[in-house]
Amino acid sequence: DVKVTQSSRYLVKRTGEKVFLECVQDMDHENMFWYRQDPGLGLRLIYFSYDVKMKEKGDIPEGYSVSREKKERFSLILESASTNQTSMYLCASGEGRIVQYFGAGTRLSVL
Amino acid sequence: AQTVTQSQPEMSVQEAETVTLSCTYDTSESDYYLFWYKQPPSRQMILVIRQEAYKQQNATENRFSVNFQKAAKSFSLKISDSQLGDAAMYFCAYTANAGKSTFGDGTTLTVKP
């Protein structure tokens, strides 16, 4: 009954590397989201997409970019990873205003 | 900017008892949604319950119910007959516009057997 799949549970990267986090949903949702979760800071929205090739910045887009070439896939890109991007990254999808389904998360460590 | 405040970083409840998690929010919007999400130790976030601001009736989902006080901008979650599986971090969230959800910092709920 998998609905939102993130390609990796754990990633270890080096400073300066280009990092791709992949997310796929199987519910034909228009909206997809990337959040970052840090202790004591809750979830913070990085980017979201409301349609193929459409994107909007969230609250903390600096250092990140996204790609949505197909409706079911939403990728988060760290152009040049830095240690302050070590975090848990959560992908989600939903219809309208509802962030309904989350992936299991990718814990990224940047060394 | 919209803010969501969960004033209880940690809560505990005895199995089979009732617990209430608090959430307040700040907004100038009149049309919005409020949500409670559950994140068990396995980390998969789950939508527990949602409330549309225009609805006066409080939402309920089985053992989960909310107390929505629009004027006070308060949105608490009540868990009745608590079970061990309810142990998790709970997040309150607000959204007025599609894609622009704001989350609280979370409340960690412990259920004691």
mmCIF file of C-alpha atoms in Angstrom:
data_model
loop_
_atom_site.group_PDB
_atom_site.id
_atom_site.type_symbol
_atom_site.label_atom_id
_atom_site.label_comp_id
_atom_site.label_asym_id
_atom_site.label_seq_id
_atom_site.Cartn_x
_atom_site.Cartn_y
_atom_site.Cartn_z
ATOM 1 C CA ASP A 1 0.000 0.000 0.000
ATOM 2 C CA VAL A 2 2.919 2.296 -0.755
ATOM 3 C CA LYS A 3 1.806 5.795 -1.768
ATOM 4 C CA VAL A 4 4.864 8.092 -1.544
ATOM 5 C CA THR A 5 8.276 6.556 -2.056
ATOM 6 C CA GLN A 6 11.578 8.246 -1.380
ATOM 7 C CA SER A 7 14.494 6.612 -3.126
ATOM 8 C CA SER A 8 16.857 6.478 -0.151
ATOM 9 C CA ARG A 9 16.368 6.188 3.609
ATOM 10 C CA TYR A 10 19.948 7.192 4.400
ATOM 11 C CA LEU A 11 22.520 9.123 2.413
ATOM 12 C CA VAL A 12 26.039 10.219 3.243
ATOM 13 C CA LYS A 13 27.595 12.843 0.992
ATOM 14 C CA ARG A 14 30.630 15.072 1.039
ATOM 15 C CA THR A 15 30.668 18.846 1.110
ATOM 16 C CA GLY A 16 30.390 20.277 -2.378
ATOM 17 C CA GLU A 17 28.754 17.234 -3.947
ATOM 18 C CA LYS A 18 25.597 17.564 -6.016
ATOM 19 C CA VAL A 19 22.863 15.546 -4.347
ATOM 20 C CA PHE A 20 19.603 14.278 -5.797
ATOM 21 C CA LEU A 21 16.697 13.195 -3.602
ATOM 22 C CA GLU A 22 13.970 11.434 -5.527
ATOM 23 C CA CYS A 23 10.309 11.089 -4.653
ATOM 24 C CA VAL A 24 7.542 9.222 -6.453
ATOM 25 C CA GLN A 25 3.823 9.146 -5.661
ATOM 26 C CA ASP A 26 1.274 6.741 -7.089
ATOM 27 C CA MET A 27 -1.934 8.619 -6.346
ATOM 28 C CA ASP A 28 -2.009 11.031 -9.295
ATOM 29 C CA HIS A 29 -1.820 14.011 -6.931
ATOM 30 C CA GLU A 30 -1.242 17.419 -8.441
ATOM 31 C CA ASN A 31 0.679 18.809 -5.486
ATOM 32 C CA MET A 32 4.001 17.554 -4.232
ATOM 33 C CA PHE A 33 6.176 18.979 -1.465
ATOM 34 C CA TRP A 34 9.650 18.820 -0.028
ATOM 35 C CA TYR A 35 10.104 19.523 3.680
ATOM 36 C CA ARG A 36 13.094 19.579 5.915
ATOM 37 C CA GLN A 37 12.722 18.334 9.493
ATOM 38 C CA ASP A 38 15.122 19.370 12.231
ATOM 39 C CA PRO A 39 14.756 18.845 16.000
ATOM 40 C CA GLY A 40 12.972 21.754 17.648
ATOM 41 C CA LEU A 41 12.165 23.384 14.310
ATOM 42 C CA GLY A 42 9.282 21.236 13.126
ATOM 43 C CA LEU A 43 8.852 20.861 9.383
ATOM 44 C CA ARG A 44 9.912 23.640 7.085
ATOM 45 C CA LEU A 45 8.790 23.825 3.481
ATOM 46 C CA ILE A 46 11.608 23.965 0.947
ATOM 47 C CA TYR A 47 9.703 23.852 -2.344
ATOM 48 C CA PHE A 48 6.415 22.630 -3.653
ATOM 49 C CA SER A 49 4.995 21.890 -7.070
ATOM 50 C CA TYR A 50 1.344 22.206 -8.091
ATOM 51 C CA ASP A 51 1.735 20.777 -11.581
ATOM 52 C CA VAL A 52 4.278 19.323 -13.950
ATOM 53 C CA LYS A 53 7.130 21.779 -14.541
ATOM 54 C CA MET A 54 5.568 24.205 -12.047
ATOM 55 C CA LYS A 55 7.204 25.031 -8.748
ATOM 56 C CA GLU A 56 7.080 27.559 -5.978
ATOM 57 C CA LYS A 57 9.551 28.428 -3.271
ATOM 58 C CA GLY A 58 8.716 27.579 0.264
ATOM 59 C CA ASP A 59 10.169 29.093 3.406
ATOM 60 C CA ILE A 60 13.777 27.905 3.045
ATOM 61 C CA PRO A 61 14.628 27.445 -0.664
ATOM 62 C CA GLU A 62 18.203 28.728 -0.489
ATOM 63 C CA GLY A 63 20.713 26.097 -1.557
ATOM 64 C CA TYR A 64 18.049 23.872 -3.095
ATOM 65 C CA SER A 65 16.355 23.433 -6.439
ATOM 66 C CA VAL A 66 13.659 21.064 -7.659
ATOM 67 C CA SER A 67 12.543 19.304 -10.786
ATOM 68 C CA ARG A 68 9.167 17.931 -11.777
ATOM 69 C CA GLU A 69 9.212 16.546 -15.294
ATOM 70 C CA LYS A 70 6.447 14.003 -14.666
ATOM 71 C CA LYS A 71 3.412 14.255 -12.465
ATOM 72 C CA GLU A 72 4.407 11.358 -10.242
ATOM 73 C CA ARG A 73 8.023 12.380 -9.630
ATOM 74 C CA PHE A 74 9.425 15.320 -7.692
ATOM 75 C CA SER A 75 13.161 15.663 -7.190
ATOM 76 C CA LEU A 76 15.042 17.809 -4.707
ATOM 77 C CA ILE A 77 18.530 18.898 -5.738
ATOM 78 C CA LEU A 78 21.288 20.185 -3.525
ATOM 79 C CA GLU A 79 23.555 21.937 -6.011
ATOM 80 C CA SER A 80 26.577 21.962 -3.696
ATOM 81 C CA ALA A 81 25.932 20.173 -0.438
ATOM 82 C CA SER A 82 26.985 21.860 2.760
ATOM 83 C CA THR A 83 27.156 20.587 6.332
ATOM 84 C CA ASN A 84 24.209 22.756 7.371
ATOM 85 C CA GLN A 85 22.058 20.755 4.983
ATOM 86 C CA THR A 86 22.471 17.663 7.128
ATOM 87 C CA SER A 87 18.865 16.874 8.019
ATOM 88 C CA MET A 88 15.838 14.672 7.524
ATOM 89 C CA TYR A 89 14.068 15.377 4.236
ATOM 90 C CA LEU A 90 10.408 14.507 3.811
ATOM 91 C CA CYS A 91 8.516 14.351 0.555
ATOM 92 C CA ALA A 92 4.735 14.598 0.520
ATOM 93 C CA SER A 93 1.838 14.773 -1.894
ATOM 94 C CA GLY A 94 -1.766 15.872 -1.793
ATOM 95 C CA GLU A 95 -4.730 17.485 -3.466
ATOM 96 C CA GLY A 96 -5.689 21.120 -2.963
ATOM 97 C CA ARG A 97 -4.632 22.424 0.434
ATOM 98 C CA ILE A 98 -4.177 19.074 2.060
ATOM 99 C CA VAL A 99 -0.684 17.670 2.525
ATOM 100 C CA GLN A 100 -1.974 14.158 2.781
ATOM 101 C CA TYR A 101 0.705 11.519 2.341
ATOM 102 C CA PHE A 102 4.319 11.568 3.361
ATOM 103 C CA GLY A 103 7.235 9.414 2.365
ATOM 104 C CA ALA A 104 9.356 7.611 4.933
ATOM 105 C CA GLY A 105 12.015 10.318 4.789
ATOM 106 C CA THR A 106 15.653 10.519 3.745
ATOM 107 C CA ARG A 107 18.214 11.176 6.439
ATOM 108 C CA LEU A 108 21.034 13.042 4.745
ATOM 109 C CA SER A 109 24.440 13.501 6.325
ATOM 110 C CA VAL A 110 26.869 15.910 4.690
ATOM 111 C CA LEU A 111 30.445 15.445 5.847
ATOM 112 C CA ALA B 1 3.414 35.455 8.684
ATOM 113 C CA GLN B 2 1.391 32.582 9.983
ATOM 114 C CA THR B 3 2.722 30.828 13.058
ATOM 115 C CA VAL B 4 1.734 27.603 14.767
ATOM 116 C CA THR B 5 2.629 27.063 18.413
ATOM 117 C CA GLN B 6 2.612 23.795 20.284
ATOM 118 C CA SER B 7 3.373 24.723 23.872
ATOM 119 C CA GLN B 8 3.877 21.177 25.142
ATOM 120 C CA PRO B 9 7.149 19.641 23.901
ATOM 121 C CA GLU B 10 6.347 16.406 25.748
ATOM 122 C CA MET B 11 3.231 14.790 27.147
ATOM 123 C CA SER B 12 2.521 11.451 28.722
ATOM 124 C CA VAL B 13 -0.665 9.490 29.296
ATOM 125 C CA GLN B 14 -1.611 6.239 30.908
ATOM 126 C CA GLU B 15 -2.937 3.570 28.592
ATOM 127 C CA ALA B 16 -6.735 3.788 28.233
ATOM 128 C CA GLU B 17 -6.798 7.358 29.550
ATOM 129 C CA THR B 18 -7.518 10.552 27.633
ATOM 130 C CA VAL B 19 -4.957 13.169 26.694
ATOM 131 C CA THR B 20 -5.246 16.575 25.052
ATOM 132 C CA LEU B 21 -2.510 18.173 22.964
ATOM 133 C CA SER B 22 -2.582 21.927 22.567
ATOM 134 C CA CYS B 23 -2.061 24.045 19.485
ATOM 135 C CA THR B 24 -2.530 27.737 18.826
ATOM 136 C CA TYR B 25 -2.025 29.587 15.597
ATOM 137 C CA ASP B 26 -1.868 33.107 14.353
ATOM 138 C CA THR B 27 -3.464 34.219 11.107
ATOM 139 C CA SER B 28 -5.365 37.062 9.536
ATOM 140 C CA GLU B 29 -7.061 34.751 7.066
ATOM 141 C CA SER B 30 -10.690 33.719 7.418
ATOM 142 C CA ASP B 31 -10.562 30.640 5.223
ATOM 143 C CA TYR B 32 -8.049 27.982 6.128
ATOM 144 C CA TYR B 33 -7.480 24.381 7.143
ATOM 145 C CA LEU B 34 -5.978 22.926 10.291
ATOM 146 C CA PHE B 35 -4.411 19.499 10.626
ATOM 147 C CA TRP B 36 -2.934 17.104 13.128
ATOM 148 C CA TYR B 37 -0.257 14.715 11.939
ATOM 149 C CA LYS B 38 1.270 11.754 13.757
ATOM 150 C CA GLN B 39 4.875 10.683 13.310
ATOM 151 C CA PRO B 40 5.632 7.346 15.019
ATOM 152 C CA PRO B 41 9.211 6.361 15.785
ATOM 153 C CA SER B 42 9.437 4.735 12.330
ATOM 154 C CA ARG B 43 9.216 8.302 10.970
ATOM 155 C CA GLN B 44 6.366 7.937 8.438
ATOM 156 C CA MET B 45 4.141 10.954 8.961
ATOM 157 C CA ILE B 46 0.398 10.247 8.928
ATOM 158 C CA LEU B 47 -2.500 12.665 8.623
ATOM 159 C CA VAL B 48 -4.706 12.067 11.668
ATOM 160 C CA ILE B 49 -7.452 14.630 11.373
ATOM 161 C CA ARG B 50 -8.326 17.855 9.595
ATOM 162 C CA GLN B 51 -10.658 20.771 10.224
ATOM 163 C CA GLU B 52 -11.968 23.335 7.778
ATOM 164 C CA ALA B 53 -12.203 26.749 9.417
ATOM 165 C CA TYR B 54 -15.645 27.452 7.993
ATOM 166 C CA LYS B 55 -17.091 24.394 9.725
ATOM 167 C CA GLN B 56 -18.341 24.972 13.243
ATOM 168 C CA GLN B 57 -18.601 21.297 14.069
ATOM 169 C CA ASN B 58 -15.465 19.783 15.515
ATOM 170 C CA ALA B 59 -13.909 17.011 13.436
ATOM 171 C CA THR B 60 -13.694 13.484 14.815
ATOM 172 C CA GLU B 61 -11.932 10.364 13.600
ATOM 173 C CA ASN B 62 -12.602 7.359 15.809
ATOM 174 C CA ARG B 63 -10.697 8.007 19.073
ATOM 175 C CA PHE B 64 -9.310 11.313 17.829
ATOM 176 C CA SER B 65 -11.253 14.546 18.071
ATOM 177 C CA VAL B 66 -10.449 18.225 17.982
ATOM 178 C CA ASN B 67 -11.609 21.255 19.904
ATOM 179 C CA PHE B 68 -11.558 24.083 17.388
ATOM 180 C CA GLN B 69 -11.979 27.541 18.879
ATOM 181 C CA LYS B 70 -11.778 29.915 15.916
ATOM 182 C CA ALA B 71 -11.991 33.159 17.854
ATOM 183 C CA ALA B 72 -9.273 32.027 20.232
ATOM 184 C CA LYS B 73 -7.244 30.538 17.358
ATOM 185 C CA SER B 74 -6.929 27.312 19.245
ATOM 186 C CA PHE B 75 -6.960 23.780 17.829
ATOM 187 C CA SER B 76 -6.401 21.037 20.384
ATOM 188 C CA LEU B 77 -6.332 17.289 19.746
ATOM 189 C CA LYS B 78 -8.009 14.882 22.149
ATOM 190 C CA ILE B 79 -7.037 11.231 22.112
ATOM 191 C CA SER B 80 -9.476 9.016 23.959
ATOM 192 C CA ASP B 81 -8.768 5.507 25.262
ATOM 193 C CA SER B 82 -5.054 5.945 24.558
ATOM 194 C CA GLN B 83 -3.226 2.950 23.164
ATOM 195 C CA LEU B 84 0.454 2.059 23.094
ATOM 196 C CA GLY B 85 0.402 2.614 19.333
ATOM 197 C CA ASP B 86 -0.530 6.240 19.871
ATOM 198 C CA ALA B 87 2.995 6.968 21.096
ATOM 199 C CA ALA B 88 4.486 9.337 18.555
ATOM 200 C CA MET B 89 5.345 12.914 17.819
ATOM 201 C CA TYR B 90 2.274 14.928 16.922
ATOM 202 C CA PHE B 91 2.400 17.984 14.705
ATOM 203 C CA CYS B 92 -0.235 20.653 14.347
ATOM 204 C CA ALA B 93 -0.332 22.397 10.975
ATOM 205 C CA TYR B 94 -2.135 25.264 9.290
ATOM 206 C CA THR B 95 -2.706 26.093 5.651
ATOM 207 C CA ALA B 96 -4.559 28.907 3.971
ATOM 208 C CA ASN B 97 -3.138 28.561 0.509
ATOM 209 C CA ALA B 98 -2.381 25.365 -1.388
ATOM 210 C CA GLY B 99 1.159 24.257 -0.690
ATOM 211 C CA LYS B 100 1.868 26.756 2.061
ATOM 212 C CA SER B 101 1.430 24.709 5.194
ATOM 213 C CA THR B 102 3.014 25.871 8.438
ATOM 214 C CA PHE B 103 3.842 23.233 11.039
ATOM 215 C CA GLY B 104 4.340 23.504 14.775
ATOM 216 C CA ASP B 105 7.457 22.163 16.474
ATOM 217 C CA GLY B 106 5.704 18.985 17.592
ATOM 218 C CA THR B 107 4.654 17.306 20.838
ATOM 219 C CA THR B 108 6.141 13.965 21.808
ATOM 220 C CA LEU B 109 3.488 11.742 23.346
ATOM 221 C CA THR B 110 4.468 8.840 25.579
ATOM 222 C CA VAL B 111 1.898 6.197 26.455
ATOM 223 C CA LYS B 112 2.548 4.335 29.688
ATOM 224 C CA PRO B 113 1.294 0.742 30.035
#
